[in-house]
XYZ file of C-alpha atoms in Angstrom:
351
model
C 0.044 0.293 -0.123
C 1.361 3.562 -0.666
C 2.657 4.976 2.456
C 0.731 8.476 1.814
C -2.824 6.623 1.288
C -1.860 4.389 4.204
C -1.376 7.646 6.363
C -4.548 9.102 5.012
C -6.616 6.021 5.856
C -5.027 5.720 9.259
C -6.034 9.437 10.168
C -9.404 8.916 8.657
C -10.392 5.557 10.658
C -8.502 6.997 13.657
C -11.036 10.088 13.531
C -14.116 8.374 11.961
C -16.615 10.591 13.972
C -15.023 13.807 12.972
C -14.681 12.867 9.047
C -18.317 11.698 9.260
C -19.313 15.140 10.726
C -17.475 16.869 8.009
C -19.124 14.632 5.094
C -22.675 14.995 6.689
C -22.207 18.908 6.786
C -21.223 18.939 3.318
C -24.016 16.805 2.338
C -26.805 18.617 3.909
C -25.718 22.095 3.138
C -25.544 21.316 -0.467
C -28.881 19.711 -0.906
C -30.371 22.567 1.042
C -28.821 25.006 -1.307
C -29.644 22.858 -4.224
C -33.180 22.696 -3.551
C -33.450 26.454 -2.759
C -31.872 27.281 -6.065
C -34.147 24.850 -8.027
C -37.091 26.050 -6.000
C -38.323 22.214 -5.241
C -41.587 22.535 -3.272
C -40.886 20.927 0.380
C -37.229 20.537 -0.777
C -36.312 20.803 2.782
C -37.186 17.092 2.864
C -34.403 15.959 0.705
C -32.146 17.512 3.106
C -33.917 15.989 6.046
C -33.650 12.660 4.588
C -29.701 12.852 4.006
C -29.496 14.006 7.738
C -31.617 11.275 9.049
C -30.418 8.224 6.834
C -26.348 9.442 7.389
C -26.863 10.573 11.009
C -24.850 8.048 12.847
C -21.567 6.477 10.849
C -22.783 4.529 8.045
C -20.796 1.716 6.661
C -20.921 0.809 3.107
C -23.882 -1.887 2.708
C -25.791 -0.444 5.686
C -27.299 2.540 4.277
C -29.164 0.983 1.174
C -31.349 -1.245 3.661
C -32.265 1.973 5.638
C -33.022 3.964 2.647
C -35.290 1.216 1.327
C -37.109 0.872 4.676
C -37.479 4.776 4.722
C -38.889 5.106 0.948
C -41.201 2.189 1.498
C -42.386 3.501 4.626
C -43.045 7.096 3.389
C -44.921 5.662 0.075
C -47.206 3.397 2.123
C -47.914 6.127 4.707
C -48.686 8.689 2.234
C -50.878 6.250 0.227
C -53.088 5.504 3.219
C -53.277 8.955 4.064
C -54.332 10.056 0.556
C -57.132 7.557 0.588
C -58.051 8.380 3.826
C -58.231 12.223 2.901
C -60.039 11.385 -0.330
C -63.021 9.583 1.003
C -63.051 11.429 4.636
C -61.882 14.923 4.305
C -61.827 17.016 7.629
C -63.319 13.895 9.505
C -61.222 13.674 12.607
C -62.733 10.332 14.066
C -62.040 8.821 10.844
C -58.628 10.100 10.495
C -57.976 9.040 14.100
C -59.483 5.374 13.269
C -57.026 5.288 10.233
C -54.010 5.849 12.443
C -55.250 3.302 14.946
C -55.656 0.494 12.054
C -52.330 1.489 10.718
C -50.655 0.378 13.699
C -51.275 -3.409 13.467
C -51.511 -3.013 9.593
C -48.157 -1.958 9.182
C -46.140 -3.394 12.063
C -47.779 -6.852 11.981
C -48.332 -7.344 8.401
C -46.705 -5.076 5.950
C -43.310 -4.315 7.545
C -43.176 -7.205 10.020
C -39.277 -7.797 9.607
C -38.796 -3.902 8.995
C -39.673 -2.044 12.302
C -37.988 1.351 11.053
C -40.353 1.186 7.823
C -43.246 0.862 10.057
C -42.564 3.899 12.227
C -41.575 5.944 9.158
C -45.059 5.164 7.713
C -46.899 6.113 10.934
C -44.797 9.227 10.998
C -45.662 10.173 7.452
C -49.553 9.401 8.000
C -49.155 12.017 11.218
C -47.646 14.756 9.108
C -49.794 14.386 6.058
C -53.274 14.111 8.151
C -52.493 17.046 10.139
C -51.563 19.564 7.389
C -54.979 20.081 6.256
C -57.448 19.705 3.372
C -56.270 21.192 0.113
C -52.453 20.777 0.808
C -52.500 17.406 1.838
C -52.267 15.734 -1.741
C -49.494 18.180 -3.125
C -47.465 17.801 0.487
C -47.958 14.083 0.168
C -46.805 13.633 -3.381
C -43.844 16.072 -3.105
C -42.571 14.720 0.119
C -42.630 11.376 -0.969
C -40.627 12.173 -4.272
C -38.319 14.189 -2.252
C -37.523 11.817 0.306
C -37.178 9.254 -2.360
C -34.545 11.746 -3.967
C -32.855 11.948 -0.613
C -32.504 8.219 -0.361
C -30.919 7.949 -3.654
C -28.384 11.041 -3.052
C -27.274 9.345 0.342
C -26.504 6.049 -1.586
C -24.440 8.020 -4.264
C -22.777 9.894 -1.471
C -21.850 6.490 0.300
C -20.376 5.157 -2.673
C -18.475 8.338 -3.560
C -16.789 8.491 -0.152
C -17.319 4.919 1.359
C -16.509 3.786 5.008
C -15.388 0.415 4.373
C -16.556 -1.540 7.475
C -13.519 -4.064 6.800
C -10.989 -1.552 7.076
C -12.747 0.115 10.060
C -12.759 -3.173 11.813
C -8.884 -3.957 11.156
C -8.166 -0.551 12.721
C -10.126 -1.169 15.676
C -8.843 -4.737 16.224
C -5.446 -3.290 15.766
C -6.008 -0.785 18.391
C -7.709 -3.419 20.764
C -4.540 -5.622 20.519
C -2.409 -2.731 21.518
C -4.420 -1.979 24.504
C -4.534 -5.850 25.470
C -0.644 -5.770 25.335
C -0.057 -2.581 27.264
C -2.641 -3.572 30.010
C -0.836 -7.180 30.099
C 2.736 -5.147 30.332
C 1.437 -2.904 33.096
C -0.325 -5.604 35.201
C 2.936 -7.660 35.232
C 5.012 -4.681 36.610
C 2.325 -4.622 39.534
C 2.585 -0.658 39.763
C -0.029 -0.156 42.460
C -0.073 3.813 41.172
C -1.331 2.888 37.945
C -4.434 0.606 38.912
C -7.022 2.907 38.315
C -5.823 3.764 34.498
C -5.357 -0.129 33.963
C -8.822 -0.697 35.051
C -9.974 2.114 32.620
C -7.867 0.539 30.028
C -9.765 -2.793 30.658
C -12.911 -0.911 30.166
C -11.808 0.504 26.902
C -11.086 -3.024 25.793
C -14.647 -4.284 26.547
C -15.846 -1.259 24.807
C -13.893 -1.911 21.651
C -15.138 -5.516 21.484
C -18.681 -4.294 21.462
C -18.007 -1.684 18.691
C -16.357 -4.569 16.838
C -19.607 -6.761 17.122
C -21.592 -3.760 15.775
C -19.474 -3.630 12.663
C -19.645 -7.264 11.926
C -23.046 -7.391 9.955
C -21.604 -4.647 7.592
C -18.136 -6.708 7.296
C -20.555 -9.595 6.152
C -22.411 -7.624 3.640
C -19.118 -6.232 1.905
C -17.529 -9.388 1.575
C -18.337 -13.107 0.814
C -15.023 -14.398 2.590
C -16.165 -12.951 5.971
C -19.880 -14.012 5.299
C -18.543 -17.640 4.914
C -16.182 -17.226 7.917
C -18.462 -15.647 10.577
C -17.942 -18.175 13.162
C -13.990 -17.196 12.888
C -15.215 -13.674 13.441
C -17.151 -14.582 16.583
C -14.340 -16.338 17.751
C -12.082 -13.276 17.487
C -14.657 -11.358 19.481
C -14.733 -14.251 21.941
C -10.991 -14.493 22.591
C -10.670 -10.783 22.983
C -13.533 -10.968 25.784
C -11.401 -13.881 27.261
C -7.909 -12.133 26.999
C -9.716 -9.030 28.874
C -11.253 -11.264 31.549
C -7.920 -12.889 32.448
C -6.431 -9.665 32.635
C -9.283 -8.110 34.862
C -8.798 -10.972 37.355
C -4.976 -10.733 37.165
C -5.107 -7.078 37.890
C -7.603 -7.490 40.697
C -5.629 -9.842 42.389
C -2.192 -7.838 41.863
C -3.760 -4.410 43.093
C -5.751 -5.522 46.050
C -3.133 -7.636 47.620
C 0.387 -6.700 48.390
C 1.406 -10.442 48.433
C -0.245 -11.039 45.100
C 1.524 -8.189 43.818
C 4.565 -9.624 45.087
C 4.022 -12.907 43.313
C 3.185 -11.889 39.985
C 6.367 -9.526 40.050
C 8.409 -12.364 40.992
C 7.502 -15.604 38.886
C 9.981 -16.229 36.379
C 7.766 -18.738 34.682
C 5.465 -15.599 33.922
C 8.077 -13.066 32.928
C 9.925 -15.701 30.663
C 7.094 -15.830 28.328
C 5.937 -12.178 28.481
C 8.064 -11.009 25.738
C 7.124 -13.802 23.435
C 3.470 -12.945 23.918
C 3.523 -9.508 23.408
C 5.614 -9.928 20.302
C 2.748 -11.852 18.941
C 0.162 -9.147 19.957
C 2.414 -6.529 18.412
C 2.733 -8.629 15.274
C -0.848 -9.168 14.780
C -1.752 -5.460 15.373
C 0.821 -3.947 12.971
C -0.183 -6.280 10.069
C -3.620 -5.083 10.862
C -2.829 -1.568 10.896
C -0.777 -1.739 7.708
C -3.305 -3.616 5.745
C -0.794 -6.719 5.623
C -2.080 -10.418 5.503
C -1.594 -11.890 8.767
C 1.149 -14.266 8.890
C 0.408 -17.853 10.159
C 1.892 -18.553 13.618
C 4.777 -21.346 13.351
C 5.799 -20.886 17.230
C 4.463 -23.036 19.922
C 4.851 -21.768 23.488
C 6.356 -24.608 25.680
C 5.306 -24.194 29.026
C 8.006 -25.033 31.630
C 6.534 -24.183 35.071
C 9.136 -25.397 37.679
C 7.762 -27.614 40.185
C 10.747 -26.301 42.564
C 10.058 -22.862 41.978
C 6.399 -23.733 43.077
C 7.242 -25.585 46.257
C 9.712 -22.886 47.321
C 7.140 -20.235 46.794
C 4.604 -22.285 48.641
C 6.809 -22.897 51.732
C 7.568 -19.197 51.802
C 4.156 -18.105 51.626
C 2.654 -20.833 53.767
C 1.462 -18.578 56.524
C 0.542 -15.358 54.402
C -2.594 -15.342 52.412
C -2.781 -14.346 48.719
C -5.806 -14.017 46.662
C -4.341 -16.925 44.321
C -1.759 -19.453 44.726
C 1.705 -19.336 42.536
C 0.271 -22.159 40.496
C -2.968 -20.066 39.440
C -0.879 -17.088 38.398
C 1.280 -19.152 36.199
C -1.947 -21.032 35.030
C -3.629 -17.960 33.932
C -0.651 -16.518 32.112
C -0.521 -19.811 30.335
C -3.967 -19.623 29.410
C -3.606 -15.763 28.264
C -0.717 -16.967 26.065
C -2.885 -19.894 24.552
C -5.529 -17.630 23.734
C -3.452 -15.167 21.785
C -2.287 -18.079 19.928
C -5.557 -19.114 19.034
C -6.465 -15.514 18.202
C -3.590 -15.423 15.775
C -4.977 -18.659 14.025
C -8.390 -17.180 13.559
C -6.849 -13.948 11.958
C -4.649 -15.979 9.705
C -8.036 -17.409 8.170
C -9.816 -14.077 8.042
C -7.066 -11.716 6.953
């Protein structure tokens, strides 16, 4: 990948909210000016539709479904309103009954699997029926047309300046792996002064995993490769959560007990493998960040927990309580390393 292009992409996906805000500003303002210059009746609905459809960060593939729901909901809502107004103009009782009937009609039958479309249909009926006779037909017609136009413009805009879910996931996953590596290193240091920051970092890891899960549906829509490997994607999220859980348990033990802090900072069986485990975390993070293929792991970790070391430590701490035994600390570190290696296998398949 070209270095300059890579830097631009890194900045974009690291500042996604800001970039999206600027894109949305340009889209809404330009459609507003265009509607005014062309004197389109009810033209503000074009800008309004673009704003609603692109309000959250929209990944490529996500906007089309939302556009179709909004347009279909508007058409059905406007159509039912026009029929009601044609047969029963200025009849509050019938208008109220029509709204009441519309709820089960749209939510249960017409838009059973598209709840957003049903809400748009009801909202459209409320707007059209409340305008008043004489303006309702024209308003329903133009608003339906303008919402459809706004939907088309949104789709074109998304394809011109796309946010690729796959790239978004790569950058988020890369950042998450670095957070895990840093938290792992700081936990093994056992620095009591940093414990509040470490617990905050663990919260950031959990937040990142949740964000990645939200991106998954859009990744699957963009790529048939990922669609056929949805299980591996879920495994990645699961392993990240396991790594976070192990670190949370270790950190809780270390920072709530001086004895636990002493043990984890002295166990050579843990620190011997720290650099190896971290090297794998950093390798995966760098490969994801720079768009390289994740290389296959050929290294096998051999756990040589010294029985003499454990027996000696147990004897030394026989009369002093610690949250976990020396064996438990070593076992948790081993599980952490194993999960890192399994995660690398998943990423090799996916990327």
